[in-house]
Short mmCIF file of C-alpha atoms in Angstrom, two decimals:
data_model
loop_
_atom_site.label_atom_id
_atom_site.label_comp_id
_atom_site.label_asym_id
_atom_site.label_seq_id
_atom_site.Cartn_x
_atom_site.Cartn_y
_atom_site.Cartn_z
CA MET A 90 0.00 0.00 0.00
CA ASP A 91 1.51 3.36 -1.03
CA THR A 92 1.92 6.23 1.41
CA PRO A 93 -1.15 8.49 1.04
CA VAL A 94 -0.29 11.78 -0.64
CA GLN A 95 -2.07 13.77 2.05
CA TYR A 96 -0.20 12.09 4.91
CA ARG A 97 2.00 14.42 6.96
CA PRO A 98 3.86 13.60 10.16
CA LEU A 99 2.63 15.60 13.11
CA THR A 100 4.78 18.14 14.90
CA PRO A 101 4.10 19.64 18.35
CA GLU A 102 3.68 23.02 16.68
CA GLU A 103 1.08 21.86 14.13
CA LEU A 104 -0.81 19.28 16.16
CA GLY A 105 -3.32 21.70 17.67
CA ALA A 106 -4.37 23.20 14.35
CA ARG A 107 -4.60 19.80 12.67
CA LEU A 108 -6.70 18.14 15.38
CA SER A 109 -8.85 21.09 16.44
CA THR A 110 -11.76 19.85 14.31
CA VAL A 111 -11.70 16.30 15.67
CA ALA A 112 -14.62 16.00 18.07
CA ALA A 113 -13.07 13.00 19.82
CA VAL A 114 -10.21 15.31 20.83
CA THR A 115 -11.98 18.61 21.49
CA GLY A 116 -14.78 16.89 23.40
CA ARG A 117 -12.25 15.49 25.85
CA ILE A 118 -9.64 18.19 26.29
CA GLY A 119 -11.29 21.46 25.19
CA THR A 120 -12.15 23.23 21.96
CA ASP A 121 -9.44 25.90 21.90
CA PRO A 122 -6.12 24.45 20.70
CA ASP A 123 -4.30 27.55 22.02
CA THR A 124 -4.97 26.17 25.50
CA TRP A 125 -3.51 22.74 24.74
CA GLU A 126 -0.10 21.65 25.91
CA VAL A 127 1.55 19.23 23.48
CA ARG A 128 4.52 17.08 24.48
CA GLU A 129 6.20 14.54 22.25
CA VAL A 130 7.05 11.49 24.37
CA GLY A 131 7.65 8.75 21.80
CA ASP A 132 10.74 6.83 22.82
CA GLY A 133 9.98 3.63 20.95
CA ASN A 134 11.41 2.27 17.74
CA LEU A 135 8.63 3.09 15.28
CA ASN A 136 6.18 5.91 16.02
CA LEU A 137 5.44 9.48 17.01
CA VAL A 138 3.61 9.72 20.36
CA PHE A 139 2.24 12.92 21.90
CA ILE A 140 0.58 13.74 25.20
CA VAL A 141 -2.01 16.43 24.52
CA GLU A 142 -3.35 18.14 27.64
CA GLY A 143 -6.16 20.69 27.68
CA PRO A 144 -8.27 22.38 30.35
CA GLU A 145 -10.80 19.53 30.32
CA GLY A 146 -8.58 16.46 30.06
CA THR A 147 -5.70 14.68 28.37
CA VAL A 148 -5.34 12.25 25.45
CA ILE A 149 -2.58 10.33 23.73
CA VAL A 150 -2.04 10.89 20.01
CA LYS A 151 -0.02 8.20 18.26
CA GLN A 152 1.02 8.41 14.61
CA ALA A 153 2.89 5.87 12.53
CA LEU A 154 5.91 7.02 10.56
CA PRO A 155 6.67 5.68 7.05
CA TYR A 156 9.97 4.24 8.27
CA VAL A 157 11.55 2.56 11.29
CA ARG A 158 12.28 5.43 13.64
CA LEU A 159 15.12 3.54 15.32
CA VAL A 160 16.96 3.21 11.98
CA GLY A 161 15.72 6.11 9.87
CA ASP A 162 14.18 6.51 6.42
CA SER A 163 16.62 3.97 4.99
CA TRP A 164 14.19 1.34 6.35
CA PRO A 165 10.73 2.13 4.93
CA LEU A 166 7.71 0.80 6.80
CA PRO A 167 4.05 0.91 5.74
CA LEU A 168 1.67 3.30 7.45
CA TYR A 169 -1.06 0.68 7.41
CA ARG A 170 0.31 -0.75 10.64
CA ALA A 171 -1.80 1.88 12.43
CA PHE A 172 -4.89 0.33 10.80
CA PHE A 173 -4.01 -3.05 12.30
CA GLU A 174 -3.13 -1.57 15.68
CA ASN A 175 -6.55 0.07 15.82
CA HIS A 176 -8.28 -3.22 14.92
CA ALA A 177 -6.18 -5.10 17.47
CA LEU A 178 -7.03 -2.66 20.26
CA VAL A 179 -10.74 -2.97 19.48
CA ARG A 180 -10.53 -6.77 19.63
CA GLN A 181 -8.42 -6.83 22.78
CA ALA A 182 -10.88 -4.48 24.48
CA ALA A 183 -13.72 -6.88 23.63
CA ARG A 184 -11.83 -10.06 24.52
CA ALA A 185 -10.15 -8.78 27.69
CA PRO A 186 -12.21 -5.78 28.89
CA GLY A 187 -10.30 -3.12 30.81
CA SER A 188 -6.90 -4.36 29.71
CA VAL A 189 -6.00 -1.83 26.99
CA PRO A 190 -6.41 1.94 26.52
CA GLU A 191 -9.71 3.03 24.99
CA VAL A 192 -9.56 4.24 21.39
CA PHE A 193 -11.36 7.56 20.83
CA HIS A 194 -10.54 8.26 17.18
CA PHE A 195 -8.77 6.65 14.23
CA ASP A 196 -7.66 8.44 11.05
CA GLU A 197 -6.52 5.89 8.49
CA ASP A 198 -5.13 8.43 6.01
CA GLN A 199 -2.94 10.02 8.68
CA ALA A 200 -2.12 6.65 10.35
CA LEU A 201 -3.20 8.28 13.58
CA ILE A 202 -4.90 6.98 16.73
CA VAL A 203 -6.25 9.11 19.57
CA MET A 204 -6.59 7.10 22.73
CA GLU A 205 -6.94 7.14 26.48
CA TYR A 206 -4.12 8.75 28.44
CA LEU A 207 -2.93 6.42 31.16
CA ALA A 208 -1.82 8.24 34.30
CA PRO A 209 0.02 7.88 36.61
CA HIS A 210 1.03 4.71 34.77
CA LYS A 211 4.67 4.11 33.89
CA ILE A 212 6.26 1.76 31.38
CA LEU A 213 6.72 -1.55 33.19
CA ARG A 214 10.28 -2.03 31.97
CA ARG A 215 11.26 1.19 33.76
CA LYS A 216 9.54 0.02 36.93
CA LEU A 217 11.47 -3.26 36.78
CA ILE A 218 14.77 -1.43 36.33
CA ASP A 219 13.88 0.91 39.20
CA GLY A 220 12.94 -1.97 41.50
CA GLU A 221 9.22 -1.13 41.83
CA LYS A 222 6.61 -3.81 42.43
CA VAL A 223 3.13 -4.00 40.90
CA GLU A 224 0.33 -5.65 42.84
CA GLY A 225 -1.47 -8.42 40.96
CA LEU A 226 0.79 -8.12 37.91
CA GLY A 227 1.10 -11.85 37.16
CA ALA A 228 -2.62 -12.48 37.57
CA PHE A 229 -3.52 -9.62 35.22
CA LEU A 230 -1.07 -10.66 32.50
CA GLY A 231 -1.95 -14.34 32.69
CA GLU A 232 -5.64 -13.57 32.38
CA PHE A 233 -5.00 -11.14 29.51
CA CYS A 234 -3.02 -13.76 27.58
CA ALA A 235 -5.60 -16.48 28.25
CA ARG A 236 -8.62 -14.35 27.35
CA THR A 237 -7.17 -12.96 24.14
CA ALA A 238 -5.79 -16.35 23.12
CA PHE A 239 -8.96 -18.35 23.84
CA ARG A 240 -11.51 -15.80 22.64
CA GLY A 241 -9.53 -15.05 19.48
CA SER A 242 -9.44 -18.72 18.44
CA GLU A 243 -11.87 -21.26 17.05
CA LEU A 244 -12.18 -22.64 20.55
CA SER A 245 -14.58 -19.74 20.99
CA MET A 246 -15.14 -17.86 17.72
CA LYS A 247 -17.38 -19.00 14.91
CA SER A 248 -15.12 -20.43 12.24
CA ALA A 249 -16.41 -18.06 9.55
CA ASP A 250 -15.72 -15.03 11.76
CA LYS A 251 -12.26 -16.29 12.64
CA LYS A 252 -11.35 -16.96 9.01
CA LYS A 253 -12.57 -13.51 8.01
CA ASP A 254 -10.42 -11.97 10.73
CA VAL A 255 -7.39 -14.03 9.67
CA GLY A 256 -7.92 -12.67 6.16
CA LEU A 257 -8.02 -9.10 7.46
CA PHE A 258 -4.82 -9.39 9.48
CA ALA A 259 -3.06 -11.28 6.69
CA GLY A 260 -2.67 -7.87 5.07
CA ASN A 261 -0.22 -6.90 7.81
CA VAL A 262 2.76 -8.23 5.87
CA GLU A 263 5.83 -6.10 6.57
CA ILE A 264 5.38 -5.93 10.36
CA PRO A 265 5.39 -9.71 11.00
CA ALA A 266 8.32 -9.89 8.56
CA ILE A 267 10.31 -7.84 11.08
CA THR A 268 9.62 -10.47 13.74
CA GLU A 269 10.39 -13.31 11.37
CA ALA A 270 13.82 -11.84 10.64
CA LEU A 271 14.90 -10.01 13.80
CA VAL A 272 13.55 -12.54 16.30
CA PHE A 273 13.79 -15.95 14.68
CA THR A 274 16.62 -15.70 12.17
CA ASP A 275 19.07 -12.81 12.65
CA PRO A 276 20.39 -13.84 16.10
CA TYR A 277 21.76 -17.08 14.64
CA TYR A 278 24.03 -15.63 11.95
CA ASP A 279 26.03 -12.47 11.29
CA ALA A 280 23.10 -10.34 10.10
CA GLU A 281 23.76 -6.76 9.05
CA MET A 282 21.96 -5.01 11.93
CA ASN A 283 23.09 -7.38 14.67
CA HIS A 284 25.22 -6.11 17.50
CA HIS A 285 26.23 -7.47 20.89
CA THR A 286 28.26 -6.56 23.92
CA GLU A 287 32.02 -6.89 23.73
CA GLY A 288 33.05 -10.07 25.51
CA LEU A 289 30.09 -12.18 24.38
CA ASP A 290 31.86 -13.54 21.28
CA PRO A 291 32.57 -17.04 22.69
CA VAL A 292 28.91 -17.53 23.65
CA VAL A 293 27.66 -16.14 20.35
CA ARG A 294 29.96 -18.47 18.38
CA GLU A 295 28.70 -21.42 20.42
CA LEU A 296 25.06 -20.58 19.71
CA ARG A 297 25.60 -20.07 15.98
CA ALA A 298 27.55 -23.32 15.72
CA ASN A 299 24.67 -25.32 17.19
CA GLY A 300 22.76 -26.77 14.25
CA VAL A 301 20.14 -28.40 16.47
CA LEU A 302 19.39 -25.08 18.17
CA LYS A 303 19.00 -23.33 14.82
CA ALA A 304 16.79 -26.10 13.49
CA LYS A 305 14.48 -25.82 16.50
CA ALA A 306 14.42 -22.04 16.16
CA GLN A 307 13.39 -22.39 12.52
CA ARG A 308 10.68 -24.88 13.46
CA LEU A 309 9.30 -22.30 15.87
CA LEU A 310 9.48 -19.71 13.09
CA MET A 311 7.48 -22.09 10.91
CA LYS A 312 4.82 -22.28 13.64
CA PHE A 313 4.79 -18.51 14.03
CA ALA A 314 4.44 -17.89 10.31
CA SER A 315 1.97 -20.70 9.57
CA ASN A 316 -0.26 -21.24 12.61
CA THR A 317 -3.21 -18.86 12.71
CA GLU A 318 -4.55 -20.21 16.00
CA THR A 319 -5.46 -16.86 17.56
CA MET A 320 -4.87 -13.13 17.31
CA VAL A 321 -1.61 -12.39 19.12
CA HIS A 322 -0.37 -9.04 20.38
CA GLY A 323 2.85 -9.91 18.57
CA ASP A 324 5.21 -7.77 20.64
CA LEU A 325 4.17 -8.35 24.25
CA HIS A 326 7.06 -7.30 26.47
CA SER A 327 7.64 -5.08 29.50
CA GLY A 328 7.95 -2.05 27.22
CA SER A 329 4.43 -2.58 25.89
CA ILE A 330 2.87 -2.69 29.35
CA MET A 331 2.08 0.30 31.56
CA ALA A 332 1.39 0.07 35.27
CA THR A 333 0.94 1.89 38.54
CA GLY A 334 1.50 0.11 41.84
CA SER A 335 -1.80 -1.69 41.43
CA ASP A 336 -3.18 -1.20 37.89
CA THR A 337 -1.85 -2.58 34.61
CA ARG A 338 -2.67 -2.03 30.92
CA VAL A 339 -1.29 -3.48 27.68
CA ILE A 340 -0.38 -1.08 24.85
CA ASP A 341 1.14 -1.01 21.34
CA PRO A 342 -0.32 -4.05 19.50
CA GLU A 343 0.80 -2.88 16.04
CA PHE A 344 2.57 -6.21 15.51
CA ALA A 345 -0.75 -8.02 15.89
CA GLN A 346 -1.43 -10.98 13.62
CA TYR A 347 -2.97 -14.41 13.89
CA GLY A 348 -0.39 -16.83 15.27
CA PRO A 349 0.29 -19.57 17.83
CA LEU A 350 -1.63 -19.67 21.12
CA GLY A 351 1.59 -19.62 23.16
CA PHE A 352 3.44 -16.82 21.38
CA ASP A 353 2.48 -13.84 23.54
CA LEU A 354 2.99 -15.84 26.72
CA GLY A 355 6.49 -16.84 25.67
CA MET A 356 7.56 -13.33 24.66
CA LEU A 357 6.27 -11.97 27.95
CA ILE A 358 8.10 -14.53 30.11
CA ALA A 359 11.33 -13.87 28.21
CA ASN A 360 11.24 -10.22 29.11
CA PHE A 361 10.68 -11.00 32.78
CA LEU A 362 13.61 -13.41 32.70
CA MET A 363 15.82 -10.73 31.14
CA ALA A 364 14.73 -8.31 33.86
CA TYR A 365 15.59 -11.03 36.40
CA PHE A 366 19.08 -11.65 35.04
CA SER A 367 19.84 -7.92 34.77
CA GLN A 368 19.01 -7.14 38.40
CA PRO A 369 22.54 -7.48 39.89
CA ALA A 370 23.41 -4.34 37.92
CA HIS A 371 20.41 -2.38 39.22
CA ARG A 372 19.99 -3.47 42.87
CA GLY A 373 22.19 -3.39 45.93
CA PRO A 374 22.75 -6.60 47.92
CA GLU A 375 20.20 -5.55 50.53
CA SER A 376 17.29 -5.78 48.06
CA LEU A 377 18.59 -7.96 45.20
CA ASP A 378 17.39 -11.39 46.33
CA ASP A 379 13.95 -10.13 47.34
CA TYR A 380 13.34 -8.34 44.05
CA GLN A 381 14.62 -11.16 41.87
CA GLU A 382 12.34 -13.59 43.69
CA TRP A 383 9.44 -11.19 43.17
CA ILE A 384 10.08 -11.25 39.42
CA LEU A 385 10.00 -15.05 39.50
CA GLU A 386 6.74 -14.85 41.46
CA VAL A 387 5.31 -12.69 38.65
CA ILE A 388 6.31 -15.35 36.10
CA ALA A 389 4.72 -18.07 38.24
CA GLY A 390 1.61 -15.96 38.73
CA THR A 391 1.34 -15.28 35.01
CA LEU A 392 1.55 -18.97 34.10
CA SER A 393 -0.82 -19.99 36.89
CA ALA A 394 -3.41 -17.36 35.98
CA PHE A 395 -3.14 -18.24 32.28
CA GLU A 396 -3.88 -21.89 32.98
CA ALA A 397 -6.68 -21.19 35.47
CA GLU A 398 -8.42 -18.72 33.15
CA PHE A 399 -7.95 -20.98 30.12
CA ARG A 400 -9.57 -23.84 32.06
CA GLN A 401 -12.47 -21.62 33.06
CA LEU A 402 -13.02 -20.43 29.49
CA TRP A 403 -12.80 -24.03 28.28
CA LYS A 404 -15.65 -24.83 30.62
CA THR A 405 -17.84 -21.79 29.90
CA GLU A 406 -16.99 -20.41 26.43
CA ARG A 407 -15.96 -23.40 24.29
CA THR A 408 -18.46 -22.54 21.58
CA GLY A 409 -16.29 -22.78 18.44
CA MET A 410 -15.72 -25.73 16.15
CA LEU A 411 -12.71 -27.04 18.11
CA TYR A 412 -13.19 -29.72 20.79
CA PRO A 413 -16.99 -29.30 20.75
CA ALA A 414 -19.08 -30.58 23.62
CA ALA A 415 -20.83 -32.84 21.09
CA LEU A 416 -17.70 -35.00 21.03
CA PHE A 417 -17.20 -35.07 24.78
CA GLU A 418 -19.63 -33.82 27.44
CA ASP A 419 -22.77 -34.48 25.38
CA GLN A 420 -21.69 -38.13 25.21
CA GLY A 421 -21.01 -38.28 28.94
CA GLN A 422 -17.22 -38.06 28.44
CA SER A 423 -14.71 -35.67 29.98
CA SER A 424 -12.73 -33.29 27.80
CA ASP A 425 -10.08 -32.86 30.50
CA PHE A 426 -7.44 -34.87 28.62
CA ALA A 427 -7.96 -32.80 25.47
CA ARG A 428 -7.76 -29.55 27.44
CA ASP A 429 -4.67 -30.58 29.41
CA THR A 430 -2.87 -31.83 26.31
CA LEU A 431 -3.54 -28.52 24.56
CA LEU A 432 -2.30 -26.56 27.59
CA GLU A 433 0.87 -28.66 27.61
CA GLU A 434 1.46 -27.87 23.92
CA ILE A 435 0.90 -24.15 24.56
CA ARG A 436 3.38 -24.19 27.44
CA THR A 437 6.01 -26.02 25.39
CA ASP A 438 5.66 -23.57 22.52
CA ALA A 439 5.74 -20.63 24.93
CA PHE A 440 9.01 -21.79 26.50
CA GLY A 441 10.57 -22.21 23.04
CA PHE A 442 9.45 -18.75 21.91
CA CYS A 443 10.74 -17.43 25.24
CA GLY A 444 14.26 -18.74 24.58
CA ILE A 445 14.39 -17.22 21.10
CA GLU A 446 13.27 -13.81 22.40
CA MET A 447 16.04 -13.96 25.04
CA HIS A 448 18.52 -14.40 22.18
CA ARG A 449 17.01 -11.73 19.95
CA ARG A 450 17.01 -9.00 22.59
CA THR A 451 20.73 -9.57 23.23
CA LEU A 452 22.07 -10.22 19.73
CA SER A 453 19.72 -8.68 17.15
CA LEU A 454 18.34 -5.17 16.67
CA ALA A 455 16.43 -3.33 19.45
CA HIS A 456 17.99 -4.49 22.70
CA ASN A 457 16.30 -4.18 26.09
CA ALA A 458 17.05 -1.29 28.43
CA ASP A 459 17.36 -3.86 31.24
CA PHE A 460 20.80 -4.70 29.87
CA GLU A 461 21.54 -1.62 27.76
CA GLU A 462 21.56 0.69 30.78
CA ILE A 463 24.33 -1.29 32.46
CA GLY A 464 27.47 0.85 32.27
CA ASP A 465 29.93 -1.80 33.43
CA LYS A 466 30.54 -3.74 30.19
CA THR A 467 32.19 -6.67 31.98
CA LEU A 468 29.20 -7.09 34.29
CA LYS A 469 26.80 -6.56 31.40
CA SER A 470 28.37 -9.29 29.27
CA ARG A 471 28.40 -11.69 32.24
CA LEU A 472 24.69 -11.17 32.90
CA GLU A 473 23.78 -11.32 29.20
CA ALA A 474 25.73 -14.58 28.87
CA ARG A 475 23.53 -16.18 31.54
CA ASN A 476 20.49 -14.98 29.62
CA LEU A 477 21.78 -16.39 26.32
CA ILE A 478 22.66 -19.83 27.66
CA MET A 479 19.35 -20.21 29.49
CA GLY A 480 17.59 -19.15 26.30
CA ALA A 481 19.37 -21.95 24.45
CA ASP A 482 18.27 -24.44 27.09
CA LEU A 483 14.67 -23.35 26.65
CA VAL A 484 14.76 -23.72 22.88
CA LEU A 485 16.51 -27.10 23.04
CA LYS A 486 14.64 -28.61 26.00
CA ALA A 487 11.21 -26.96 26.00
CA HIS A 488 9.47 -30.34 25.96
CA SER A 489 11.20 -31.48 29.13
CA ILE A 490 10.74 -28.23 31.07
CA ASN A 491 7.16 -29.18 31.76
CA THR A 492 6.32 -27.26 34.94
CA THR A 493 6.56 -23.69 36.14
CA GLU A 494 8.81 -24.77 39.00
CA ALA A 495 11.21 -26.41 36.55
CA LEU A 496 11.43 -23.10 34.66
CA LEU A 497 12.07 -21.10 37.83
CA THR A 498 14.64 -23.61 39.08
CA LEU A 499 16.49 -23.27 35.79
CA ALA A 500 16.48 -19.48 36.14
CA ARG A 501 17.88 -19.67 39.66
CA GLN A 502 20.60 -22.05 38.51
CA PHE A 503 21.73 -19.84 35.63
CA ASN A 504 21.56 -16.76 37.89
CA LYS A 505 24.45 -18.25 39.87
CA LYS A 506 26.38 -19.59 36.87
CA ASP A 507 29.49 -17.87 35.54
CA VAL A 508 29.25 -18.56 31.82
CA LEU A 509 32.10 -16.21 30.89
#
């Protein structure tokens, strides 16, 4: 899809004049743009983001750019990703009410979304670096992943509706292609935009020399590219979550597509594990153990809540064509084996996706601030090495890491291991 001729990136100076006729904006913050305060706050890799505050309220204005902001206009990117983000937010709001910011206005030509301003929420990754805890975080995220996964699949949806939705999101071509390259492929060879911390070379060579690891990573890529089981957020990490001490919301689903049931769960756990491994650089000894264990509790809570909510939805909302009651309960038979087998497959996939994300965020483009803010390069490489080797274990042994406790035990073991 070509860039619309009338598209123009917003600037703080022009925003008021350009949005002063949009009722969804003026009705929430005031009709006189001269009274608005506009602040650009976008610190991500792709978009312009503005906080627009008026005498009657505040909104967020997000606009896609026709290139990857992190790289520049040498990497073009389609504006239609805003179209898919808008559709994803609408579906997430319906499938997991209260979990995402409300959309007030969408302008397809300008690739622009006006949405709810979350305050005093802060990006979760920053809270994790700063050592702040969030009440009920694991339960919220587990339920979000379960509700969006179950209700976006043919476990719940009518097959015709699901297939129509798959067709819609199939138009989001270039964005998933970023994931397919940067996440699943680039970490395992000397790709052009790769970079890693000095000192990691021995570990990187070991990973790239492991043919079995690369084969398993490619099999997971095949699942990601080919399995349209449910609508996934596509980029669910601690930078796409905002929270206060007790309230959490999920943002930025522009990488949404239909994919494997366990994908979002795996990406999410990976980012908590990276936060866990990075903590010795951010905490003093008096609080390190407590905070690292809290992060592991969040992982355990996420997995527990996912399974509990999935089981509940299986019982109450299994209305799609998959595993119908006509084959089980209506014949006086339990569907528990079918449900538990599916949950086991989701967990195995999630742990594999988790390991690959741990590699990508250390070796490919767009590293995590958890590690990037570590000034001591020797310490940074030592902590990243633990992350890389555990990630390899997850990719290689996902089928045998079949409980949450096994995952947490592995994390604790690697946290004490000197890989370099």
